[in-house]
Amino acid sequence: MSFTLAIVGRPNVGKSTLFNRLVGKRLALVDDQPGVTRDLREGEARLGDLRFTVIDTAGLEEATDESLQGRMRKLTERAVDMADICLFLIDARAGVTPTDEVLADILRKRARHVILAANKSEGSAADAGVYEAYGLGLGEPVRLSAEHGEGLNDLYSQLMPVS
Ligand code: GDP
Ligand code: MG
């Protein structure tokens, strides 16, 4: 059975890097798809023997009149509502920020299933941030490095039983 995974998190945590790693060149440009704007990128992902749709909450970096918090909340809510599973990324090198807390709250209230991942986890500089992530109350964080392709086995192990 196929499922939809939304990658959510504040700007710069590595969502698009992970999206690109999961989708590779199989990117479906969303402009052609009804109901999906350029703020949400959709692609067909592969991880081991899993095949699923992945959504990247993009477009947050563009400057608009609306506040980042407001846009991020709306976009995250839309992605959450489209998804069977949410992959919530934090930046392990930055630790847990107030914005992460806001998003964690949305996910706790709204998401069907959340997997927490501490990205940028390569090397020991990430250890403190990974530890902080436990405090979000969203379970044990998966240690990921989207850039280096590390932790994808652990991500698979968390996705497999709920897929
Ligand atoms: P997004 O705004 O959440 O989509 O984040 P991006 O995917 O654009 O990544 C933001 C920055 O973090 C870029 O400079 C990436 O190269 C970097 N980045 C992404 N993943 C990793 C990682 O696993 N480790 C490190 N050190 N940097 C990363
Ligand atoms: Mg991005």
Coordinates of C-alpha atoms in Angstrom, one line a residue, residues 29-108:
L29 CA 6.5 19.4 -11.0
V30 CA 3.5 20.4 -9.0
D31 CA 2.4 23.4 -11.2
D32 CA 0.5 20.9 -13.4
Q33 CA -1.2 19.3 -10.5
P34 CA -4.6 20.5 -9.3
G35 CA -4.8 21.5 -5.7
V36 CA -1.0 21.8 -5.2
T37 CA 0.8 25.1 -5.4
R38 CA 4.5 25.8 -5.8
D39 CA 4.7 26.1 -2.0
L40 CA 4.3 22.3 -1.8
R41 CA 6.5 20.2 -3.9
E42 CA 5.4 16.6 -4.5
G43 CA 7.5 13.7 -5.7
E44 CA 7.6 9.9 -5.9
A45 CA 10.1 8.6 -3.3
R46 CA 12.0 5.4 -2.9
L47 CA 13.5 4.1 0.3
G48 CA 14.5 0.5 0.3
D49 CA 11.5 -1.4 -1.0
L50 CA 9.1 1.4 0.0
R51 CA 7.5 3.5 -2.7
F52 CA 5.6 6.6 -1.5
T53 CA 4.6 10.1 -2.3
V54 CA 6.6 12.8 -0.5
I55 CA 5.7 16.4 0.0
D56 CA 8.3 19.1 0.7
T57 CA 7.0 22.3 2.3
A58 CA 9.0 24.7 0.1
G59 CA 8.5 28.4 -0.6
L60 CA 8.9 29.6 2.9
E61 CA 12.1 31.4 2.1
E62 CA 10.4 33.8 -0.3
A63 CA 9.7 37.2 1.3
T64 CA 6.1 38.2 1.4
D65 CA 4.0 40.7 3.4
E66 CA 2.8 37.9 5.7
S67 CA 5.0 36.9 8.6
L68 CA 7.1 33.8 8.3
Q69 CA 5.3 32.3 11.4
G70 CA 1.9 32.7 9.8
R71 CA 2.9 31.3 6.4
M72 CA 4.8 28.4 8.0
R73 CA 1.8 27.5 10.2
K74 CA -0.6 27.6 7.2
L75 CA 1.7 25.7 4.9
T76 CA 2.5 23.1 7.6
E77 CA -1.2 22.6 8.3
R78 CA -1.9 22.0 4.6
A79 CA 0.9 19.5 4.3
V80 CA -0.1 17.7 7.5
D81 CA -3.7 17.4 6.2
M82 CA -2.5 15.8 3.0
A83 CA -0.2 13.4 4.7
D84 CA -0.6 10.0 6.2
I85 CA 2.7 10.4 8.0
C86 CA 4.7 13.6 8.9
L87 CA 8.4 13.6 9.1
F88 CA 9.3 16.5 11.4
L89 CA 12.9 17.7 10.9
I90 CA 14.9 19.7 13.3
D91 CA 18.5 20.9 12.8
A92 CA 20.5 18.9 15.4
R93 CA 23.3 21.4 15.1
A94 CA 21.1 24.3 16.1
G95 CA 19.1 22.4 18.7
V96 CA 15.4 22.9 19.4
T97 CA 14.3 26.4 18.7
P98 CA 11.0 28.2 19.7
T99 CA 9.8 27.8 16.1
D100 CA 10.4 24.1 16.3
E101 CA 8.2 24.1 19.4
V102 CA 5.4 25.9 17.6
L103 CA 5.5 23.3 14.8
A104 CA 5.7 20.4 17.2
D105 CA 2.5 21.7 18.8
I106 CA 0.7 21.8 15.4
L107 CA 1.9 18.2 14.7
R108 CA 0.8 16.9 18.1

